[in-house]
Short mmCIF file of C-alpha atoms and ligand atoms in Angstrom, two decimals:
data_model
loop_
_atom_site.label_atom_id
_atom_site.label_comp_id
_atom_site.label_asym_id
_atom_site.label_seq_id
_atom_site.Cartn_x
_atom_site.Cartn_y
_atom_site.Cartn_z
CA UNK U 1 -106.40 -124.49 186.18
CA UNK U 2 -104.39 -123.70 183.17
CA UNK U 3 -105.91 -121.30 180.24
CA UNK U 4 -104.68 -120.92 177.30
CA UNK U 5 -103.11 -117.64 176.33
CA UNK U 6 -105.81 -116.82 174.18
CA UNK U 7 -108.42 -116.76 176.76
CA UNK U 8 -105.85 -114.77 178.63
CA UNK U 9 -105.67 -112.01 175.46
CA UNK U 10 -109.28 -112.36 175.46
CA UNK U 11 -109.59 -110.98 179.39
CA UNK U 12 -107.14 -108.76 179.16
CA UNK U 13 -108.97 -107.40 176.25
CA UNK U 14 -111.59 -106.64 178.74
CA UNK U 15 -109.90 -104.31 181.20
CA UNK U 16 -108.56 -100.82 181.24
CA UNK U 17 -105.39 -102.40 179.72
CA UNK U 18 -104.01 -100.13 176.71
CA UNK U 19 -101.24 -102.02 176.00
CA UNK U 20 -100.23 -105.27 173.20
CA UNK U 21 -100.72 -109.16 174.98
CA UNK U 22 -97.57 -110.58 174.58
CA UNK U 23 -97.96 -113.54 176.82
CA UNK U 24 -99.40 -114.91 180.40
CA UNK U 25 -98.89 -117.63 182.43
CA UNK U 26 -100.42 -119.43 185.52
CA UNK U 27 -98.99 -118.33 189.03
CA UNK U 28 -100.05 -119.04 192.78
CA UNK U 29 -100.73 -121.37 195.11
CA UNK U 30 -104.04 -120.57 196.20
CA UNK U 31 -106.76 -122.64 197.12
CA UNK U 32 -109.52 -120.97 195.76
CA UNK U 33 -109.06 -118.38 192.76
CA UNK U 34 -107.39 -119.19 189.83
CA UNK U 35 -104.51 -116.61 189.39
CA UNK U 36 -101.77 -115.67 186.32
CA UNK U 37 -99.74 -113.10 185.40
CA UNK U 38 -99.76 -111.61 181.74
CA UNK U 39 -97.33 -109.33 180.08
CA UNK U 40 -98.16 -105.96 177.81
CA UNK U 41 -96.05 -104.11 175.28
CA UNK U 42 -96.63 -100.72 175.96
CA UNK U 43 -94.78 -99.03 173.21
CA UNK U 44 -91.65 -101.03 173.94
CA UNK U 45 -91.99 -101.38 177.68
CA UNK U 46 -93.14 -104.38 179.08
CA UNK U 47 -96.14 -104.07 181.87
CA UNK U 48 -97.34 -107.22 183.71
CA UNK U 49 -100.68 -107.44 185.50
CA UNK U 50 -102.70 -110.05 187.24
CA UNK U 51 -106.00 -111.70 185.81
CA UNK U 52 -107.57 -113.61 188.39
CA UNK U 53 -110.96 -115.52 188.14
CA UNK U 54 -113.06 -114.63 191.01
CA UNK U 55 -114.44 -118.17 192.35
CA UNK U 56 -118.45 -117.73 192.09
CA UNK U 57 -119.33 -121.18 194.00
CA UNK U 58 -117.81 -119.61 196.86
CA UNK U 59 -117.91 -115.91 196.51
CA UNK U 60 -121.73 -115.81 195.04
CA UNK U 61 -121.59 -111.86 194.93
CA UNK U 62 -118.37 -110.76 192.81
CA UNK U 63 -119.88 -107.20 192.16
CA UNK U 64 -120.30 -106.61 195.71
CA UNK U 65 -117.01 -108.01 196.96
CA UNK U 66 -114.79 -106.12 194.22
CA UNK U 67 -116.91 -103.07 195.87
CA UNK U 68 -115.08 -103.84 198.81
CA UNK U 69 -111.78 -104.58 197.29
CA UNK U 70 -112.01 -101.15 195.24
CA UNK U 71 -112.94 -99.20 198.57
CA UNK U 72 -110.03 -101.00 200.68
CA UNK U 73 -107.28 -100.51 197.81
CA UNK U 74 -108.43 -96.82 197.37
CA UNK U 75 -108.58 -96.00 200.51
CA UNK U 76 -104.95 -97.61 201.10
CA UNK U 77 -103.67 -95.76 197.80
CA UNK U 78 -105.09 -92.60 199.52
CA UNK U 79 -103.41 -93.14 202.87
CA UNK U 80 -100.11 -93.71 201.14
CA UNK U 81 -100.12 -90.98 199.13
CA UNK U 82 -101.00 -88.58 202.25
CA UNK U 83 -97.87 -89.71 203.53
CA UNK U 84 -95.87 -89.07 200.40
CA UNK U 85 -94.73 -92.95 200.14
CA UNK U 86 -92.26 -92.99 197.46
CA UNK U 87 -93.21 -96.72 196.93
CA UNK U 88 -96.83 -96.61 197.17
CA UNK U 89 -97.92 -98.51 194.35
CA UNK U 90 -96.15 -101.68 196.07
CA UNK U 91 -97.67 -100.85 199.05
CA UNK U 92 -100.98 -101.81 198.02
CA UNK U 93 -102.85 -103.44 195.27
CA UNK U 94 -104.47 -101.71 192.44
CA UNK U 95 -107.45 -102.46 190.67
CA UNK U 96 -107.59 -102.57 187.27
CA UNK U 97 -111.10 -101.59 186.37
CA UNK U 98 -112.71 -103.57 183.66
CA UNK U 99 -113.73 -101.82 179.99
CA UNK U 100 -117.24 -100.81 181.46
CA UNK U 101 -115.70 -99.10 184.93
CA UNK U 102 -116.81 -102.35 186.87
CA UNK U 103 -114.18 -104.19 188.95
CA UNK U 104 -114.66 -107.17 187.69
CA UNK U 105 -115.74 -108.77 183.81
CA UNK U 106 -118.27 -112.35 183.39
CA UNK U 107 -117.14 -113.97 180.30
CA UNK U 108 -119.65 -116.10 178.22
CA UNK U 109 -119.18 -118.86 180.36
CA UNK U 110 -120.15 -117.04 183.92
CA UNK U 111 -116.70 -116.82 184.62
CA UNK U 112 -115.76 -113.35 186.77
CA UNK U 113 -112.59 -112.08 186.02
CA UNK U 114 -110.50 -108.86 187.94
CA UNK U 115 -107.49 -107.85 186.99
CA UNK U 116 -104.83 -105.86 189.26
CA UNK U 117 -101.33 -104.17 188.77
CA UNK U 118 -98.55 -107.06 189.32
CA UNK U 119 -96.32 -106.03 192.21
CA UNK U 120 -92.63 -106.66 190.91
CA UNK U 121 -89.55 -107.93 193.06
CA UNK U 122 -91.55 -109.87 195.97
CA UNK U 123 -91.76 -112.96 197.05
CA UNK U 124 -94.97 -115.02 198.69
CA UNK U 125 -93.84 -118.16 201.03
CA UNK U 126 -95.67 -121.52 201.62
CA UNK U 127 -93.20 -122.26 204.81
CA UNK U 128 -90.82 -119.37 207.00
CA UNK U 129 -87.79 -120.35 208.98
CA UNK U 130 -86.55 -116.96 209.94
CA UNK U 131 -87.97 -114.61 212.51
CA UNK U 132 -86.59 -111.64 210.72
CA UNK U 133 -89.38 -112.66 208.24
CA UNK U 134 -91.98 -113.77 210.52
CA UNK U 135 -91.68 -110.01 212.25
CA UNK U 136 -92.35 -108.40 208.75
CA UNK U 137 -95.04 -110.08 208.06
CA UNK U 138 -97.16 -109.68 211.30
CA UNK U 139 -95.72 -105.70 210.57
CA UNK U 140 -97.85 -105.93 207.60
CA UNK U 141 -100.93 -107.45 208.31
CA UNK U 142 -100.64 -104.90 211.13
CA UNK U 143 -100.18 -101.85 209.09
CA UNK U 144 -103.54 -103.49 206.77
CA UNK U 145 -105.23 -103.67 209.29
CA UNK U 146 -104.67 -100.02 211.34
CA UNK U 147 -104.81 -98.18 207.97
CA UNK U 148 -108.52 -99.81 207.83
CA UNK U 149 -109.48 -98.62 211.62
CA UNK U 150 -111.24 -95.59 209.59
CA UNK U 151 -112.37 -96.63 206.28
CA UNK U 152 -115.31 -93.83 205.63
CA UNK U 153 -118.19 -95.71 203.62
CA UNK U 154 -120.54 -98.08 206.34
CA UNK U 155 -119.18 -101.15 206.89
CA UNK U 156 -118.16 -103.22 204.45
CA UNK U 157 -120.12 -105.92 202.55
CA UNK U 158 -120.17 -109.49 204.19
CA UNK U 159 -118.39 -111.55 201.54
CA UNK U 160 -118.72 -114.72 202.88
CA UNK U 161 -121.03 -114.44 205.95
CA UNK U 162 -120.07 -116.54 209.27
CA UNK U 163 -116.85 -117.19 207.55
CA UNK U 164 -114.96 -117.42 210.77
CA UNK U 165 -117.64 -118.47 212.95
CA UNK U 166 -116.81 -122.19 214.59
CA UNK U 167 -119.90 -122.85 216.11
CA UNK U 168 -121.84 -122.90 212.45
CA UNK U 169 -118.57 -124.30 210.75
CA UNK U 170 -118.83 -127.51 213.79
CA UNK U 171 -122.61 -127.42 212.80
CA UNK U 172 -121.40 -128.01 209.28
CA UNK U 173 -119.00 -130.35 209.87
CA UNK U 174 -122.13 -132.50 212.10
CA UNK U 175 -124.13 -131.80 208.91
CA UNK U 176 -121.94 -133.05 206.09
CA UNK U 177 -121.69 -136.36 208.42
CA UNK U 178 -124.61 -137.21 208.60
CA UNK U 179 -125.01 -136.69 205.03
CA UNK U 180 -122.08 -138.44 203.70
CA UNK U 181 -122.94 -141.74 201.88
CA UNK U 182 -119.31 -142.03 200.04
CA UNK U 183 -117.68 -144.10 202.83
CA UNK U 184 -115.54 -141.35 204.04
CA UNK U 185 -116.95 -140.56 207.62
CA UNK U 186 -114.97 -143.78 208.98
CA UNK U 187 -111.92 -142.96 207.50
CA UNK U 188 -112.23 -140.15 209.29
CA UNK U 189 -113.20 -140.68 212.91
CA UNK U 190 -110.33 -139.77 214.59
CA UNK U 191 -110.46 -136.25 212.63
CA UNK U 192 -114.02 -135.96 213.65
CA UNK U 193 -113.64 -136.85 217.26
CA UNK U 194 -111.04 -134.38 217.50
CA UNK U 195 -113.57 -131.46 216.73
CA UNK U 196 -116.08 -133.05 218.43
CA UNK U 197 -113.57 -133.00 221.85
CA UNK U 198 -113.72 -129.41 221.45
CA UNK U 199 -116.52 -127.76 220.90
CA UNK U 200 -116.58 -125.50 223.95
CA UNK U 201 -113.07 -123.65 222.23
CA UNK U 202 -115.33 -123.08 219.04
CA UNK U 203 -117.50 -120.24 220.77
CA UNK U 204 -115.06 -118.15 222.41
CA UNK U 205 -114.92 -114.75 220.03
CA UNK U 206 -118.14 -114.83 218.91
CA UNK U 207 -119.29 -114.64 221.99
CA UNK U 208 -116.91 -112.18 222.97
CA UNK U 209 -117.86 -110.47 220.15
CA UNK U 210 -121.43 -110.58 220.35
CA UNK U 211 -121.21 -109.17 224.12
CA UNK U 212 -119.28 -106.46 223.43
CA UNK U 213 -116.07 -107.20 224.81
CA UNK U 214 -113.98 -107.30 221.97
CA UNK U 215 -115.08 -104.78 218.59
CA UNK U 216 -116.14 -105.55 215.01
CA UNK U 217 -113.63 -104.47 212.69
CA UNK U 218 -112.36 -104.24 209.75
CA UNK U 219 -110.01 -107.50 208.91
CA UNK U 220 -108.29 -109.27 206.55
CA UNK U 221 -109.61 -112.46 207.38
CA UNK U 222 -107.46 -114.81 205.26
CA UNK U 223 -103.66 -113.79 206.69
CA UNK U 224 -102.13 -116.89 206.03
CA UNK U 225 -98.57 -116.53 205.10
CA UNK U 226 -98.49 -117.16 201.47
CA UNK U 227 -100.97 -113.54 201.12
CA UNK U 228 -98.66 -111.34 202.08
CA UNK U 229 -95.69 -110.75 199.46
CA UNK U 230 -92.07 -109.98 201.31
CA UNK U 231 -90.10 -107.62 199.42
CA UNK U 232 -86.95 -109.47 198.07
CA UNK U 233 -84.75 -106.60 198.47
CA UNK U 234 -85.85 -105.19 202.34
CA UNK U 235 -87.74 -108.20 203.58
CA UNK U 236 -90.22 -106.55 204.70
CA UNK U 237 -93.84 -107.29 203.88
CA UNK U 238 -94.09 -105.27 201.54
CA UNK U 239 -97.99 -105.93 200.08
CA UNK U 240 -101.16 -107.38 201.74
CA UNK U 241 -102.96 -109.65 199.09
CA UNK U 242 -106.09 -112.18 198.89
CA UNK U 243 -108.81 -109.43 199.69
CA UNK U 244 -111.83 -111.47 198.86
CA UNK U 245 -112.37 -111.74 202.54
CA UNK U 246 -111.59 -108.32 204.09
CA UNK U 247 -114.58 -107.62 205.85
CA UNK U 248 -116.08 -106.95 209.09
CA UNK U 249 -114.53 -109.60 211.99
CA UNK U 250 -112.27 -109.60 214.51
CA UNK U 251 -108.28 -108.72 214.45
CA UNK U 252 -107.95 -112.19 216.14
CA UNK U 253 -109.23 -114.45 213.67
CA UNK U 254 -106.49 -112.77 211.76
CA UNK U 255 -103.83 -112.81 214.25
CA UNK U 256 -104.97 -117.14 214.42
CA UNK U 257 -104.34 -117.44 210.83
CA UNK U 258 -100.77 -115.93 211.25
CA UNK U 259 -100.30 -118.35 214.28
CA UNK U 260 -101.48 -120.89 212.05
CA UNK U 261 -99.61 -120.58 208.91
CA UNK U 262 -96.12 -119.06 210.06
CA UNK U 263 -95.46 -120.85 213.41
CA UNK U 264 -95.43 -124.41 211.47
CA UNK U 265 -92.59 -125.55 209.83
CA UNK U 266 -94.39 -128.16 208.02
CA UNK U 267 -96.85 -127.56 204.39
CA UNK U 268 -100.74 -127.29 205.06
CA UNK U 269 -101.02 -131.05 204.18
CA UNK U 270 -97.60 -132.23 205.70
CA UNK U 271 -98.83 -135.95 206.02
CA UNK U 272 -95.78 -136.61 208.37
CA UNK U 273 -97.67 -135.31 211.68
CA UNK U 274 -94.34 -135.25 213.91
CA UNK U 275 -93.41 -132.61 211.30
CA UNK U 276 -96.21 -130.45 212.70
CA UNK U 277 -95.49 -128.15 215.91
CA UNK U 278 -95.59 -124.71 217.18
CA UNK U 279 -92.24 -123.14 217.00
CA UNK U 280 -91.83 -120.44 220.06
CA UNK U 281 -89.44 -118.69 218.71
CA UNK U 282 -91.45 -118.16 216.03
CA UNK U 283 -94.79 -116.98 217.75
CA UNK U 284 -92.72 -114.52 219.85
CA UNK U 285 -91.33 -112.94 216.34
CA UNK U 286 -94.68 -112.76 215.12
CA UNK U 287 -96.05 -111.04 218.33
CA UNK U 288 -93.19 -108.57 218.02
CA UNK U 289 -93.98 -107.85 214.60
CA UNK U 290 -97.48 -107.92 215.41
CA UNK U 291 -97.59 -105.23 218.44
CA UNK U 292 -95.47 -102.82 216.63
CA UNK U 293 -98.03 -102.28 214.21
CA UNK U 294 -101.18 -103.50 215.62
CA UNK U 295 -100.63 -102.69 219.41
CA UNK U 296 -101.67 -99.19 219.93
CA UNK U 297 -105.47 -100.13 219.07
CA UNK U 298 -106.01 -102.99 220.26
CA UNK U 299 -107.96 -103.23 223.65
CA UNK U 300 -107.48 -105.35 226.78
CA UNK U 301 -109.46 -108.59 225.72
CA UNK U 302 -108.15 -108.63 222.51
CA UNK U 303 -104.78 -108.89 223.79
CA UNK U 304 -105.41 -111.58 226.62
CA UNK U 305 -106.83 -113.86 223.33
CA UNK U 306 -103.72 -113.59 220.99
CA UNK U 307 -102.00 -117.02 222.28
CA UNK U 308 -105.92 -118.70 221.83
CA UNK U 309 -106.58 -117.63 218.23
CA UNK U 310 -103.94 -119.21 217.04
CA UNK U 311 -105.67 -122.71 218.58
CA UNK U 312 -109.26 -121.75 217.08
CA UNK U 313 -108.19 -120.98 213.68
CA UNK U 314 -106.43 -123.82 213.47
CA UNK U 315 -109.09 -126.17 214.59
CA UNK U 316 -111.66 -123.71 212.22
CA UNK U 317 -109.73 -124.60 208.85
CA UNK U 318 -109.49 -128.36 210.20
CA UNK U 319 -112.75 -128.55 210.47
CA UNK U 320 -113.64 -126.96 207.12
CA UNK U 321 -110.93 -129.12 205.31
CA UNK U 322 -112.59 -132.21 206.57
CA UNK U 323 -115.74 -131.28 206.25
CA UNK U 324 -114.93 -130.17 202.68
CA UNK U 325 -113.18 -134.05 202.57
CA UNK U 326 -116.67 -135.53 203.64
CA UNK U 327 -118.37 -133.92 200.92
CA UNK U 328 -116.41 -135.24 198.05
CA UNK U 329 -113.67 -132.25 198.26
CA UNK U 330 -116.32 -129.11 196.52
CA UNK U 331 -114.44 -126.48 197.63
CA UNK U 332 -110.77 -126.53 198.67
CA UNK U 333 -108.61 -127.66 195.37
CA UNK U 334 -106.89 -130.67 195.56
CA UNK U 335 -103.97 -131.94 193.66
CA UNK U 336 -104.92 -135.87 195.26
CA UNK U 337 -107.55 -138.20 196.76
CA UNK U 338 -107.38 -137.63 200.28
CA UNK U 339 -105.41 -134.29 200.60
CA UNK U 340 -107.99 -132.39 202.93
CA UNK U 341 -108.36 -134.94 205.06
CA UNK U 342 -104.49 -135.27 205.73
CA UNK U 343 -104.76 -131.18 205.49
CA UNK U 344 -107.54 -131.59 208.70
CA UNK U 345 -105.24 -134.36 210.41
CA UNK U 346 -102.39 -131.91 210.17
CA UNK U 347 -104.18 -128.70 211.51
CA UNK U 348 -105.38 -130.84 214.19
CA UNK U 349 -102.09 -131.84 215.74
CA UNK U 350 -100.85 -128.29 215.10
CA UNK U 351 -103.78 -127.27 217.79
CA UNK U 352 -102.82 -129.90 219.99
CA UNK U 353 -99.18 -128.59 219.87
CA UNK U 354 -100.76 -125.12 220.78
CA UNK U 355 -102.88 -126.96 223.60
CA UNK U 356 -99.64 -128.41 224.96
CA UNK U 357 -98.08 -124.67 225.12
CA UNK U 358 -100.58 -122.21 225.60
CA UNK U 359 -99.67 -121.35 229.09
CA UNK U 360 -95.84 -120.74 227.57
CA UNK U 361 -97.52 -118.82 224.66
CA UNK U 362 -99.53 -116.48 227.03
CA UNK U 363 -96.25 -115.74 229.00
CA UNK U 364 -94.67 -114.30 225.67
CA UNK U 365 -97.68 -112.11 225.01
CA UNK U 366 -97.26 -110.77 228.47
CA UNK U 367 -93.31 -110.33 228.14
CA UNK U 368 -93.55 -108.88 224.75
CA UNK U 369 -96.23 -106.32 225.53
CA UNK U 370 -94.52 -105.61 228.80
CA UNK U 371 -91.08 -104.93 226.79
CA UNK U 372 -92.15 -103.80 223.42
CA UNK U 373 -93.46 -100.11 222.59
CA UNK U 374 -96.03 -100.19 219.65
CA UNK U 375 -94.92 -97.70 216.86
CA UNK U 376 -98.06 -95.93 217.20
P1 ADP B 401 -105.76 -117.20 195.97
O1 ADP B 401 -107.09 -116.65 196.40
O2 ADP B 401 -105.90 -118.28 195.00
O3 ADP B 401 -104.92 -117.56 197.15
P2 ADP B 401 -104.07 -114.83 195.64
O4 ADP B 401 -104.75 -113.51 195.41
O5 ADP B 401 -103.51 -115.07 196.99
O6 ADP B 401 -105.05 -116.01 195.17
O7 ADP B 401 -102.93 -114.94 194.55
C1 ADP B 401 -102.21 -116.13 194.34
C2 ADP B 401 -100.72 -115.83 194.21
O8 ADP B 401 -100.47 -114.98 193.09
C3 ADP B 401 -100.12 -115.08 195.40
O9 ADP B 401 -99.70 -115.95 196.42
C4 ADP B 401 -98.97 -114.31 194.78
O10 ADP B 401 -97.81 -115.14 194.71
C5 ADP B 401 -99.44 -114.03 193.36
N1 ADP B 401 -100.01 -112.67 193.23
C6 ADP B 401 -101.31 -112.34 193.40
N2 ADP B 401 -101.51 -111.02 193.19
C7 ADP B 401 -100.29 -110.50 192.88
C8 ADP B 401 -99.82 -109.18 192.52
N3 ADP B 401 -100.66 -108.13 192.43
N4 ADP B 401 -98.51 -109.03 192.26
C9 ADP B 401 -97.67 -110.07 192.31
N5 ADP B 401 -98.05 -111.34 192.62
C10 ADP B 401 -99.33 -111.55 192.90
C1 GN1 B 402 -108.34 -120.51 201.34
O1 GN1 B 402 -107.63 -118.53 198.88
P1 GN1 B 402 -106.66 -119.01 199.88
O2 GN1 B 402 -105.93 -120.23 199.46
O3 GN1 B 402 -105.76 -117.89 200.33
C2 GN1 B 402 -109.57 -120.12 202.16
C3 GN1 B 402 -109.14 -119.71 203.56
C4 GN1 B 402 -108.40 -120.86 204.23
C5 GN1 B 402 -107.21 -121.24 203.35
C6 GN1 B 402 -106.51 -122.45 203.92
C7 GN1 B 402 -112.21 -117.88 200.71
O4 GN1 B 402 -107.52 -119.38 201.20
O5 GN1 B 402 -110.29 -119.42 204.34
O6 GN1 B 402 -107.93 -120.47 205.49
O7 GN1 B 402 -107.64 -121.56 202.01
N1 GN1 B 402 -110.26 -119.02 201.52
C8 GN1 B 402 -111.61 -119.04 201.39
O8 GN1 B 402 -105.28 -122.59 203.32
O9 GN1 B 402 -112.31 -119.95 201.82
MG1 MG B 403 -104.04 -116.43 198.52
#
């Protein structure tokens, strides 16, 4: 949604922000927040920052989840600064803390607002090509998600609770069927049947999970591609982003959502479907990247389930897009009638692509974690 600069002034007016509004404009790609940047004369220097609305309908506690964003950021900032990182403040975000000291400001209108430092000369990508790039940003997500292994604090508030769970989000999906009265359902059948074909896939971490076999931790939980921002200069992933969802899970519901998001060389909603595929070369680059960073804490289960994830979080944000498409599109944006339901269709032949190579996929993992040393 566009604001006009005024309302822009007006939140920046709000924050820790010392400096003249000069101007702001609308930036991202993002399904869910609405995000802009805004520039600040500070006594002849310009400084940009990021306001960002925090989405109430689906985050219903933004207190509690900028309590988590504050702890991971300052915690990060902490780490980095232990290690002397001359670029630091790229490294992760920083929280602007509202005019009252909380991280985030409710306007007249119940809108939440946050505000964070703008990270300068980096790039966020919808679509990758390169393997170079694909390496740097599993690195990152990586790096996020070691230098979380020992957050001090308890664990971290549940932002959005079951978020990755695909039991409850097939429930949902049965749910918003049976409710739907707008003519949608038959439209959709094949989508539906497609879940409905695999419902035994939908269980596997959270059972592994609630058995023990694979730990809680700390994770990112949204790592698709376009939340990570690649440095133009080194390439390298340079800042992890979107941290609405960092909370407790499992590191494979983030490795998926990399699988998911950097593998296909197609958009999210690519309605051309022989577009959609799983590109080895590209999986391998991310499992490179990936075990550098990640390997040296991850145990034995959570390895043999890196080629799966990629297949359940595909079929998980399927399932929500067309479920969100049976209920008269309430949560995902869309830019056009019937955009989550080709989003779904899309997903879906991505995890059939992954069905028709997993046994390929778990030969990688196996080669690269034969061949490749983690960095630590
Ligand atoms: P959404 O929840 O809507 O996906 P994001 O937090 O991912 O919102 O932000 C949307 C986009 O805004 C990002 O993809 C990125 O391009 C840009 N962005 C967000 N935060 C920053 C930042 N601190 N510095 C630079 N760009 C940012
Ligand atoms: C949403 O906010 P954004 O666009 O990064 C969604 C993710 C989905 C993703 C699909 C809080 O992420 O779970 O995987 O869209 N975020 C939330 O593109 O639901
Ligand atoms: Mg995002």
């Amino acid at each position: 949604m566009m604001r006009p600069e005024r309302e822009l002034a007006e939140v920046g007016a709000h924050f820790q922000i010392h400096g003249r509004f000069l101007r702001g404009f609308s930036i991202g790609t993002g399904h869910i927040n609405d995000t802009y940047a805004a520039d600040y004369d500070y006594g002849g220097q310009t400084v940009r920052f990021v306001h960002q609305t925090i989405n109430h309908r689906v985050f219903p506690e933004p207190l509690r989840l900028m309590e988590n964003v504050t702890r991971v950021t300052g915690h990060m900032a902490s780490k980095l600064a232990e290690a002397d990182d001359p670029d630091a403040r790229r490294k992760a975000l920083t929280v602007v803390p509202a005019r009252d000291g909380n991280g985030c400001w409710k306007n007249g209108d119940g809108v939440y607002w946050r505000t964070y430092v703008y990270i300068h000369r980096a790039t966020t990508f919808e679509t990758l090509d390169s393997e170079e790039r694909a390496r740097a940003v599993a690195r990152a997500f990586g790096r996020f998600q070691r230098m979380l292994t020992d957050i001090p604090g308890g664990r971290l508030h549940e932002t959005i609770p079951d978020f990755h769970d695909a039991g409850k989000r097939c429930d949902a999906l049965e749910a918003a069927v049976a409710a739907s009265k707008n003519g949608r359902v038959s439209e959709a059948k094949d989508a539906i049947d497609f879940v409905r074909k695999r419902r035994d896939v939908a269980g596997v971490i959270r059972k592994l999970l609630d058995s023990g076999g694979i730990p809680e931790r700390v994770t990112h939980n949204d790592t698709k591609l376009n939340n990570v921002l690649i440095d133009d200069a080194t390439e390298e992933g340079i800042c992890v982003i979107d941290l609405d969802t960092v909370m407790p899970g499992s590191v494979l519901y983030d490795f998926g959502d990399m699988i998911r998001t950097v593998t296909n060389p197609a958009l999210e909603d690519e309605r051309d479907l022989s577009k959609v595929c799983m590109r080895m070369n590209m999986f391998r680059a991310l499992l490179e990247g990936y075990w550098s960073t990640a390997g040296g804490f991850l145990n034995e289960t959570e390895r043999e389930h890196l080629a799966f994830s990629g297949k359940l979080l595909a079929l998980i944000i399927g399932a929500r897009f067309l479920t969100d498409y049976l209920q008269g599109d309430t949560y995902f944006k869309v830019h056009r009638r019937g955009q989550n339901l080709d989003r779904a269709r899309s997903q879906f032949r991505l995890v059939k692509s992954i069905e028709e190579q997993e046994e390929e996929m778990r030969g990688v993992v196996d080669d690269v974690v034969r061949s490749c040393e983690p960095l630590c």
